[in-house]
PDB file of C-alpha atoms in Angstrom:
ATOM      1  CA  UNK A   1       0.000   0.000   0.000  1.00 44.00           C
ATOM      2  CA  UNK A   2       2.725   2.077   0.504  1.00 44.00           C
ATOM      3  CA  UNK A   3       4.787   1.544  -2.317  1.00 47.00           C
ATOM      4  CA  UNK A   4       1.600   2.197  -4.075  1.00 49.00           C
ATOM      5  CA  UNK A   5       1.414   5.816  -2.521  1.00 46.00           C
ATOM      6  CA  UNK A   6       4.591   6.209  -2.899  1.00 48.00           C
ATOM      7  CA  UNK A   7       4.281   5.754  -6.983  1.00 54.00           C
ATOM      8  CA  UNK A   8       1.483   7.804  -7.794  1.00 57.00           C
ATOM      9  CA  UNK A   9       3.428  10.590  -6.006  1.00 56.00           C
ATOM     10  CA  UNK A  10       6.477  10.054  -8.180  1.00 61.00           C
ATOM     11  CA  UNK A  11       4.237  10.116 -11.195  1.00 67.00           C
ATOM     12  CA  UNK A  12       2.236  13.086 -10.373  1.00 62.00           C
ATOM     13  CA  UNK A  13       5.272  14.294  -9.768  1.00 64.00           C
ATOM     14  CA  UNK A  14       7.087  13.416 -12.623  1.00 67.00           C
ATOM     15  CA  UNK A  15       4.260  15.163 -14.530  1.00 70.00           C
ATOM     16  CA  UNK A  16       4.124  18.222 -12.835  1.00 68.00           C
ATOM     17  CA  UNK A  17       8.381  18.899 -13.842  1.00 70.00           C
ATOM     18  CA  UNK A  18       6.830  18.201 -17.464  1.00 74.00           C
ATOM     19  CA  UNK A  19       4.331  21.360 -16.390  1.00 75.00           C
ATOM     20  CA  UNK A  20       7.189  23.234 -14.752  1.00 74.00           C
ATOM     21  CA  UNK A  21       8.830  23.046 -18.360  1.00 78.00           C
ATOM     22  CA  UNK A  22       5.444  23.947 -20.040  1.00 80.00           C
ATOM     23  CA  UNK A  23       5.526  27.117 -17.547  1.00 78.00           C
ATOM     24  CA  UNK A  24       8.301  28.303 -17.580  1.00 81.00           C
ATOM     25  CA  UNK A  25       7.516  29.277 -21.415  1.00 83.00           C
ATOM     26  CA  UNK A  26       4.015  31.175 -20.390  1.00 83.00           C
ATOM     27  CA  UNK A  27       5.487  33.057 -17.580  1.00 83.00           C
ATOM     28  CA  UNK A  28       8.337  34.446 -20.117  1.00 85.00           C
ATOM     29  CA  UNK A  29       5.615  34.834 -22.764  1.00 87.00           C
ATOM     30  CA  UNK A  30       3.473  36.854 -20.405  1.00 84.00           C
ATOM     31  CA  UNK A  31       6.687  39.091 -18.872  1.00 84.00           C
ATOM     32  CA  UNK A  32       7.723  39.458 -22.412  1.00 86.00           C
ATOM     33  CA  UNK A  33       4.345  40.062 -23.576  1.00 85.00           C
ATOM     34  CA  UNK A  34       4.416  43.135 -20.179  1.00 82.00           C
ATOM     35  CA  UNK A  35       7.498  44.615 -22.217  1.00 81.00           C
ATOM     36  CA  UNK A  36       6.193  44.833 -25.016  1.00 82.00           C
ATOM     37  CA  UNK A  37       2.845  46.808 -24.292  1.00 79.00           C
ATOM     38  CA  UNK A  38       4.504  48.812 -22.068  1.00 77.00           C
ATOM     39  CA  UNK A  39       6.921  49.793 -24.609  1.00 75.00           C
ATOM     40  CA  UNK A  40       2.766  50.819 -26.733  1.00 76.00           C
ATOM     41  CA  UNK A  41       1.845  52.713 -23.704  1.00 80.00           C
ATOM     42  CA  UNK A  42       5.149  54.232 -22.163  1.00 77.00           C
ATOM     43  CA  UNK A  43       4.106  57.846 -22.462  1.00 79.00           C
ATOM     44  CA  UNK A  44       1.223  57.567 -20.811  1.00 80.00           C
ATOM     45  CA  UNK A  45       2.556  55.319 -17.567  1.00 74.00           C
ATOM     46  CA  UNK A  46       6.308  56.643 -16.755  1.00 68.00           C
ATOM     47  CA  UNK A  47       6.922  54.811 -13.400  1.00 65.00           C
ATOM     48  CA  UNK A  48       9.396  51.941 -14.797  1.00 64.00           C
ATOM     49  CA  UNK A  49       9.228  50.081 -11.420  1.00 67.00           C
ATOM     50  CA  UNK A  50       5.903  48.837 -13.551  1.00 69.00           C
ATOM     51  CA  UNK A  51       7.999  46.205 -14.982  1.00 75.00           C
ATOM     52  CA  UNK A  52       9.066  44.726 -12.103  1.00 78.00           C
ATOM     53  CA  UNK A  53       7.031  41.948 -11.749  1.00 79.00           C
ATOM     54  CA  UNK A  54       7.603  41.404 -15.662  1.00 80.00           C
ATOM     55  CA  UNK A  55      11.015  41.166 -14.902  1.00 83.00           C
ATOM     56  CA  UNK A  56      11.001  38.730 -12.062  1.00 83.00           C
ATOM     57  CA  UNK A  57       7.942  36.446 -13.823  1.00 82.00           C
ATOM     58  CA  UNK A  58      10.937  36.361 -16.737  1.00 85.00           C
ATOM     59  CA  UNK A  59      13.412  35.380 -14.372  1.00 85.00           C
ATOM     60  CA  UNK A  60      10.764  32.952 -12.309  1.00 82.00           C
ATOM     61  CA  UNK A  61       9.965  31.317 -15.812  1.00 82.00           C
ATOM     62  CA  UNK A  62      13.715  30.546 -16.745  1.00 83.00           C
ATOM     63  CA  UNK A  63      14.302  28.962 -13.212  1.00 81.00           C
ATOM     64  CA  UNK A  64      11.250  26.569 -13.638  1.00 78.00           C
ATOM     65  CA  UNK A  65      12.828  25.419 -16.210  1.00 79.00           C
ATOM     66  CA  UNK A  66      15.582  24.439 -14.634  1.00 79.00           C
ATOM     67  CA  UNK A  67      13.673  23.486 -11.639  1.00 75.00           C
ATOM     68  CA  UNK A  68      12.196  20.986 -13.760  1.00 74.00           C
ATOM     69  CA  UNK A  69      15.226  19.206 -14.870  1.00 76.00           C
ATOM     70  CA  UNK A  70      16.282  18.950 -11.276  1.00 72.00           C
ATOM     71  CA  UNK A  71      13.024  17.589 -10.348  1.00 69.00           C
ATOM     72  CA  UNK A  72      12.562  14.986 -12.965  1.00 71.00           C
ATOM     73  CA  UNK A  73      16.216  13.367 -12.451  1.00 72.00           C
ATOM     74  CA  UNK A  74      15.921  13.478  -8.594  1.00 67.00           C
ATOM     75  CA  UNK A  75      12.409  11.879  -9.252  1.00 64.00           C
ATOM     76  CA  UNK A  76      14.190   9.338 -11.494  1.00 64.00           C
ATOM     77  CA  UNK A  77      17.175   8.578  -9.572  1.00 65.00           C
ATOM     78  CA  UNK A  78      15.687   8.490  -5.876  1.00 61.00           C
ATOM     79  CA  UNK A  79      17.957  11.024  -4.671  1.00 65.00           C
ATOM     80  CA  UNK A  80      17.365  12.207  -1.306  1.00 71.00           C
ATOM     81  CA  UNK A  81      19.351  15.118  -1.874  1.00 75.00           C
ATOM     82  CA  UNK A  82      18.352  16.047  -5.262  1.00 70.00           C
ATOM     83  CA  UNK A  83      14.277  16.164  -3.924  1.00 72.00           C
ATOM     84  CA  UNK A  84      15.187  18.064  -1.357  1.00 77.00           C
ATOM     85  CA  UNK A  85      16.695  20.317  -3.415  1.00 77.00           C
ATOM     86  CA  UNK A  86      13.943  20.419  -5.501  1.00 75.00           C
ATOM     87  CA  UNK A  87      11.686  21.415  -2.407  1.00 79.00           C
ATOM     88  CA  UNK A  88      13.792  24.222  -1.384  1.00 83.00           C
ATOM     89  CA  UNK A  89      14.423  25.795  -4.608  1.00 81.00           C
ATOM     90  CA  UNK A  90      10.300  25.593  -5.130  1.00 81.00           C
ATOM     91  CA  UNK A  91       9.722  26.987  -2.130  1.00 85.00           C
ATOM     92  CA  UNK A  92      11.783  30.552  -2.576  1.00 85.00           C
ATOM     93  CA  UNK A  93      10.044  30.521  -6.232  1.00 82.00           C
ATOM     94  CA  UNK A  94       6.657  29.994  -4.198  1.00 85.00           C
ATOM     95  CA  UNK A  95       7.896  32.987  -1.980  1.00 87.00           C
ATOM     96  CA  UNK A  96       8.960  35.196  -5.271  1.00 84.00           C
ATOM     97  CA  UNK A  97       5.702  34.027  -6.898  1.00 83.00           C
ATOM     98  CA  UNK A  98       3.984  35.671  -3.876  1.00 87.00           C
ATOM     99  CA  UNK A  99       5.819  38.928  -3.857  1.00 86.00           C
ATOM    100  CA  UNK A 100       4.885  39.428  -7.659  1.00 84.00           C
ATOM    101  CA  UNK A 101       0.962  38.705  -7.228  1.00 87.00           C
ATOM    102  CA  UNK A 102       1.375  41.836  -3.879  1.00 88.00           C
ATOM    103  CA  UNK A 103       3.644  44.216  -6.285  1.00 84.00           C
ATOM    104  CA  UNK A 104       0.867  43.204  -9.538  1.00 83.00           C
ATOM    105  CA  UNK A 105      -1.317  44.830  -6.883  1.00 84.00           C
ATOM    106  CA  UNK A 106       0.295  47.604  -5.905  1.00 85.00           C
ATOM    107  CA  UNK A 107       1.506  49.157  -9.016  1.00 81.00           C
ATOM    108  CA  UNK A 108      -2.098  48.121 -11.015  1.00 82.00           C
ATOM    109  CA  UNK A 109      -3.820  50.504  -8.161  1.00 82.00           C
ATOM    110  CA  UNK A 110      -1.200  52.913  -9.488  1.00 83.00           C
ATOM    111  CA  UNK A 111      -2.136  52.872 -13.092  1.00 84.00           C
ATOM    112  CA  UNK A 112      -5.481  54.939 -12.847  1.00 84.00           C
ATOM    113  CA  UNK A 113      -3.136  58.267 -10.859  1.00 85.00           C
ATOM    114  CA  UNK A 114      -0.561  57.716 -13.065  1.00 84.00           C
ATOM    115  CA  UNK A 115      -1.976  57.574 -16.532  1.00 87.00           C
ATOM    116  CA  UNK A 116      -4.423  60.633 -15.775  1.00 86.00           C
ATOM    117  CA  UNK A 117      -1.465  62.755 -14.790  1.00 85.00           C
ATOM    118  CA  UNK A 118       0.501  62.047 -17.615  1.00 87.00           C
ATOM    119  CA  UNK A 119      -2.229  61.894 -20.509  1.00 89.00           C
ATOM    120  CA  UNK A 120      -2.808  65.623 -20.300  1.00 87.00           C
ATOM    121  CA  UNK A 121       0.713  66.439 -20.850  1.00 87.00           C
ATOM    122  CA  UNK A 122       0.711  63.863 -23.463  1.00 88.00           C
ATOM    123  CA  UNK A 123      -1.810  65.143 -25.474  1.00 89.00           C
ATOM    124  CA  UNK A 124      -0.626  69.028 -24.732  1.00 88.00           C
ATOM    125  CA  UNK A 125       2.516  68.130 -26.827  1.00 87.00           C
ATOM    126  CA  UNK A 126       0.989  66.413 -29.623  1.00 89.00           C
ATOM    127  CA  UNK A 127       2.010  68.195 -33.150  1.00 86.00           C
ATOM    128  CA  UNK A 128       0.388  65.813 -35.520  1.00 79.00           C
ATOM    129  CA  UNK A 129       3.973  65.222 -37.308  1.00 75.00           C
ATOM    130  CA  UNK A 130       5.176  61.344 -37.675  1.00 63.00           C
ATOM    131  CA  UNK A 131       8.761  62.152 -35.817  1.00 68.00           C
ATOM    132  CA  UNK A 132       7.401  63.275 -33.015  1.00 75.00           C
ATOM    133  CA  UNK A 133       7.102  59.921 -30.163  1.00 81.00           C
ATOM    134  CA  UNK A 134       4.339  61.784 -28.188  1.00 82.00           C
ATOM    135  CA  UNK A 135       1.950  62.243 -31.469  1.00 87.00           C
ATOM    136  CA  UNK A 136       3.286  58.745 -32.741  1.00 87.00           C
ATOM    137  CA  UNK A 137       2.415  57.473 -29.020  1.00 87.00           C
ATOM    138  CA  UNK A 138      -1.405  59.007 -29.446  1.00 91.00           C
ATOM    139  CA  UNK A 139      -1.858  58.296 -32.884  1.00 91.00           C
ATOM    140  CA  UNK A 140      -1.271  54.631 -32.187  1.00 90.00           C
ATOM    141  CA  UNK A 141      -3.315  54.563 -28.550  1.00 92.00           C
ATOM    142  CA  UNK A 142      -6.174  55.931 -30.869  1.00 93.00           C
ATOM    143  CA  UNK A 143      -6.652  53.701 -33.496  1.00 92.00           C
ATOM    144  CA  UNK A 144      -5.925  50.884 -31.205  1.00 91.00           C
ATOM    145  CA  UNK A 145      -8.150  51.132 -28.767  1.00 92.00           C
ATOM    146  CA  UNK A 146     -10.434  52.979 -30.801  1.00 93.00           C
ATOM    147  CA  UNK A 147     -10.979  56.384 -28.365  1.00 94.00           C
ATOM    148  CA  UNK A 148     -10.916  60.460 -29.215  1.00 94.00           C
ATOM    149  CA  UNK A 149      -9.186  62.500 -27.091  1.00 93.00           C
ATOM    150  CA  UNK A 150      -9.011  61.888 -23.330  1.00 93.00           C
ATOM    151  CA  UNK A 151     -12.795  62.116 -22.583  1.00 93.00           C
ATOM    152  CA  UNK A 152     -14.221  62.401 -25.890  1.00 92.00           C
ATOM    153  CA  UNK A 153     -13.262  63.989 -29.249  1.00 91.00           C
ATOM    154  CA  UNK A 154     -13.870  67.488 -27.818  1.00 91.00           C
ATOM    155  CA  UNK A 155     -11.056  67.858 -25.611  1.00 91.00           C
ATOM    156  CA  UNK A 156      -9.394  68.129 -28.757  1.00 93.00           C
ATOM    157  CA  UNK A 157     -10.514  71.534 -29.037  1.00 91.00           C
ATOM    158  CA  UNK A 158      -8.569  72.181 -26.086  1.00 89.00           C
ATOM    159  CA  UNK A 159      -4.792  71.306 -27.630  1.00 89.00           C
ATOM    160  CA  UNK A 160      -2.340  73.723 -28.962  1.00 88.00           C
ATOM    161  CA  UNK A 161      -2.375  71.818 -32.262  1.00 90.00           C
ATOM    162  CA  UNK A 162      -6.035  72.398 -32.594  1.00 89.00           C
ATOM    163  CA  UNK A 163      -5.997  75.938 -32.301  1.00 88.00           C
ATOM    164  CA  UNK A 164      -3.137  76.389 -34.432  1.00 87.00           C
ATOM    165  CA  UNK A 165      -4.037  74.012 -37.512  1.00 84.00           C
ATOM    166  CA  UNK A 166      -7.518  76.270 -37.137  1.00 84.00           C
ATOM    167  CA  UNK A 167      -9.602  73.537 -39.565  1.00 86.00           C
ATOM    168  CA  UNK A 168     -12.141  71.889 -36.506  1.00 87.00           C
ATOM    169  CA  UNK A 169     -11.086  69.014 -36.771  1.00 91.00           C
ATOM    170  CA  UNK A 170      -9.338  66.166 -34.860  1.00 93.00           C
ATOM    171  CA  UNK A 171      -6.259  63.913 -35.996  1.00 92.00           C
ATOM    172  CA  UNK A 172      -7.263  61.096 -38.444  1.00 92.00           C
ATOM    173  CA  UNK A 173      -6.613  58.492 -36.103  1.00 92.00           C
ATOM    174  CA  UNK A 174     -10.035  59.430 -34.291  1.00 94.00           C
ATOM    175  CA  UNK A 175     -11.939  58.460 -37.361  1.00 94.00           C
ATOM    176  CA  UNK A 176     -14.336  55.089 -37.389  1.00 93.00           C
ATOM    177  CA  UNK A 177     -12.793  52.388 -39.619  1.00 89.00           C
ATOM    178  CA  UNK A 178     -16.250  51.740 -40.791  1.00 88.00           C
ATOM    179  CA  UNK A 179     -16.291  55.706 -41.981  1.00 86.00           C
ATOM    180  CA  UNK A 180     -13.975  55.604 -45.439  1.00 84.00           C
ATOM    181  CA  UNK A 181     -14.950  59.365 -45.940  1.00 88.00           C
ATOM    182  CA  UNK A 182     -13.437  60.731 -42.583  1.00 90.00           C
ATOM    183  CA  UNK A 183     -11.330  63.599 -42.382  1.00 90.00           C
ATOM    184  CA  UNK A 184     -11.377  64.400 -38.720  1.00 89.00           C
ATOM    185  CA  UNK A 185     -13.596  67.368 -39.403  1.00 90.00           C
ATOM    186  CA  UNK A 186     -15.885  67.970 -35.786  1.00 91.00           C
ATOM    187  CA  UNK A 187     -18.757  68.946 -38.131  1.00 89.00           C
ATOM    188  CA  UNK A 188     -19.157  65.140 -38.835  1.00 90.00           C
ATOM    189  CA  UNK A 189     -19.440  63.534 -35.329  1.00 89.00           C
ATOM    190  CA  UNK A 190     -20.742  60.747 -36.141  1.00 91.00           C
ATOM    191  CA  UNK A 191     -17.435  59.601 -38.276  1.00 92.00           C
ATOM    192  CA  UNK A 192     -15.559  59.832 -35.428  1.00 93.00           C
ATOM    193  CA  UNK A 193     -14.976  57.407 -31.953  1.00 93.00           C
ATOM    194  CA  UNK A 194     -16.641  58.869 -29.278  1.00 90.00           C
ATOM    195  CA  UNK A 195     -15.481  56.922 -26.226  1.00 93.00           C
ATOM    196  CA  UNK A 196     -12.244  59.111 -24.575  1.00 93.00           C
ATOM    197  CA  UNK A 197      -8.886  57.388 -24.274  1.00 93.00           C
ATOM    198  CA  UNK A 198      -7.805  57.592 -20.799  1.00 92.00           C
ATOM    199  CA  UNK A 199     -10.212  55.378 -19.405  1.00 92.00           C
ATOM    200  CA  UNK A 200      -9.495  52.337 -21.859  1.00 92.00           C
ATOM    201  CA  UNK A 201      -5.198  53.235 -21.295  1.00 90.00           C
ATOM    202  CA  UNK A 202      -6.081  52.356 -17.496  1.00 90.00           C
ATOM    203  CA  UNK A 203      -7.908  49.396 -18.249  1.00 91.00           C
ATOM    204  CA  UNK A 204      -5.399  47.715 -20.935  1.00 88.00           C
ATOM    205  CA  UNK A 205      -2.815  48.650 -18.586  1.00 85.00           C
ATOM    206  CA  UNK A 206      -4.302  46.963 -15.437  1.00 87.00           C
ATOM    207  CA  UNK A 207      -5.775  44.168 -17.605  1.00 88.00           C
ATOM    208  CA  UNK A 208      -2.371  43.651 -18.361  1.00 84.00           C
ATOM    209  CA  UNK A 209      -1.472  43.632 -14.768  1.00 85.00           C
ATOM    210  CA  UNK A 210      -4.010  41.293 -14.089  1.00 87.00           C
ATOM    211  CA  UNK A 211      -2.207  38.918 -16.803  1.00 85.00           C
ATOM    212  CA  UNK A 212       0.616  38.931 -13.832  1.00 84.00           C
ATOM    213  CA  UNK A 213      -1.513  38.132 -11.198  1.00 86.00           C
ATOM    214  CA  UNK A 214      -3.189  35.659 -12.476  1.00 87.00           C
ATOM    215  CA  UNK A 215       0.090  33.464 -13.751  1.00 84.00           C
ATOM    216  CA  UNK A 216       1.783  33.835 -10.842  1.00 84.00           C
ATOM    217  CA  UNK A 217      -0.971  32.713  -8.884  1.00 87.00           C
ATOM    218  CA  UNK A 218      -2.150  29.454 -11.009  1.00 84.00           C
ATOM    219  CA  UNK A 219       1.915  28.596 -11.415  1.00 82.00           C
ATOM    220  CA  UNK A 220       2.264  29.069  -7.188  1.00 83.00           C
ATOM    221  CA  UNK A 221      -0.952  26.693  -7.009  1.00 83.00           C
ATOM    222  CA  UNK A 222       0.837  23.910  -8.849  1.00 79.00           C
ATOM    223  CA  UNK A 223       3.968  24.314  -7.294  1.00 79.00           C
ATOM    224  CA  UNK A 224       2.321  23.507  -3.814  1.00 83.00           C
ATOM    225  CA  UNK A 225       0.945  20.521  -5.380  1.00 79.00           C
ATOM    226  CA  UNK A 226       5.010  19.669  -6.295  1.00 75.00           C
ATOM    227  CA  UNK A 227       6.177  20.110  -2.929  1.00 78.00           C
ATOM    228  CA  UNK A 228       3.461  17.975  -1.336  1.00 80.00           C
ATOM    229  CA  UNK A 229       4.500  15.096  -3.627  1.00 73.00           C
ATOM    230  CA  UNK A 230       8.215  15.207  -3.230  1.00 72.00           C
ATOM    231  CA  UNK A 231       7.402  15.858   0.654  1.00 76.00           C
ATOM    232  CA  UNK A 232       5.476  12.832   0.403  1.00 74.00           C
ATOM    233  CA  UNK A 233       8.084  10.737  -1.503  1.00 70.00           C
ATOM    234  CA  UNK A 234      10.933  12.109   0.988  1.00 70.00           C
ATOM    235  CA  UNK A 235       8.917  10.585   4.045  1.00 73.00           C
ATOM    236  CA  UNK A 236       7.722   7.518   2.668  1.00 65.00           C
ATOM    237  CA  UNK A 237      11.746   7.225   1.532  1.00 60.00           C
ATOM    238  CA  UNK A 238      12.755   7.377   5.007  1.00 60.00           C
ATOM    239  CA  UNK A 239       9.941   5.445   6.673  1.00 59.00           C
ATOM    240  CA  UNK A 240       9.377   2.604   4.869  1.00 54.00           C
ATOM    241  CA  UNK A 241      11.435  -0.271   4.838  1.00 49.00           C
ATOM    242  CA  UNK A 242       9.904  -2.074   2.227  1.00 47.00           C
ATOM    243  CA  UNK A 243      10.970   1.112   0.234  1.00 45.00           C
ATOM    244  CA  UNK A 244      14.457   1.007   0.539  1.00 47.00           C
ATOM    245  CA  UNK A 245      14.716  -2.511  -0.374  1.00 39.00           C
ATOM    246  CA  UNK A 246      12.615  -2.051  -3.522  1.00 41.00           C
ATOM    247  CA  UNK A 247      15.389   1.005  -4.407  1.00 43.00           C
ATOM    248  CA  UNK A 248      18.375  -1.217  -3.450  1.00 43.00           C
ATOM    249  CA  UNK A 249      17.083  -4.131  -4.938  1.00 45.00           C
ATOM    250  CA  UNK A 250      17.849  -5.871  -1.581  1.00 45.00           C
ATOM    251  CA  UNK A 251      15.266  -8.778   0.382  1.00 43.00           C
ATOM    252  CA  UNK A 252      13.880  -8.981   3.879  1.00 41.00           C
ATOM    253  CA  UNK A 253      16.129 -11.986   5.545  1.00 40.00           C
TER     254      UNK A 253
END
């Protein structure tokens, strides 16, 4: 019976390093996939301290990897000191995994202070002219995420640029896709997005956040289901006899 135990625990075991491997790629995905949109939405969301928990999933996601191959030959080779190893080392990721689901936290209650204090600078600066990273930065939020201005289209009326290009009209990237005929004028509302930008910045940004928390927590879930089962094996290792003659290949006298 408790050889039998002591089986299924290797196995599930066994399969969960095959699941540490198969993490380790979606936790560097998502941290890579943090970089990347924050690289979209940099001018609106300055505080770089943002992509800390992108940079420690990265860095959790290459050591599960390795994790993994320690696991699996310590599984396969019954060493004592291998599993243990293989405890320890999951344990301070569990710990890590834990500090990035409290910092996911902390900085996504940041994002909605943060992006409304630096949207209206970003939008006071825009010039309409390609070169220019802030207009690039707004053209691009815009026809993303399919938003006018930071409320609506009429804070547009508000910018430097609109009161010096003196047409009424907003930047091109405000127009519907579904409205071929659009040329930004404010005469033709109905051509244009009406939902503002700053409210769907916060949201992709925290969503994004939320991409974090949510990894960190399933992979932290499964890596207390690999320390159970190499506890268990440990244990069983040092309690039962019958074990350590089925691993020695040895016979009760």
């Amino acid at each position: 019976m408790g050889q039998c135990g002591i089986t299924s625990s290797k196995t599930v075991l066994v399969f969960l390093n095959l699941i540490f491997w198969a993490a380790a790629g979606i936790l560097c995905y998502v941290g890579a996939y943090v970089f990347i949109t924050y690289d979209d939405y940099d001018h609106f969301f300055e505080d770089v301290y943002t992509l800390i928990p992108a940079v420690v999933i990265i860095a959790v996601g290459t050591l599960l990897f390795i994790i993994g191959l320690i696991g699996c030959c310590a599984t396969i080779r019954e060493s004592r000191c291998g599993l243990a190893t293989f405890v320890i080392i999951l344990l301070l990721v569990f710990i890590t995994e834990v500090v990035v689901v409290v910092l996911g936290y902390v900085y996504r209650a940041k994002v909605e202070s943060e992006v409304d204090r630096r949207i209206h600078k970003v939008y006071k600066t825009y010039n309409g002219t390609s070169p220019d990273a802030a207009s690039r930065a707004i053209d691009y939020v815009q026809r993303q995420l399919h938003c006018c201005g930071i409320h609506n289209y009429s804070d547009w009326e508000n910018t430097d640029w609109f009161k010096e290009t003196k047409n009424q009209s907003v930047p091109l990237s405000c127009c519907r896709t579904s409205a071929s005929t659009c040329n930004g004028s404010l005469a033709h509302p109905a051509d244009l997005y009406s939902e503002g930008c700053e409210a769907l910045v916060v949201k992709k940004l925290q969503d994004i956040m939320m991409y974090v928390i949510w990894a960190a927590l399933t992979f932290a879930a499964i890596q207390l289901l690999g320390m159970l089962c190499a506890c268990i094996v440990l244990c069983r290792r040092s309690r039962d006899p019958a074990y350590e003659l089925l691993i020695t290949g040895g016979t009760y006298a």
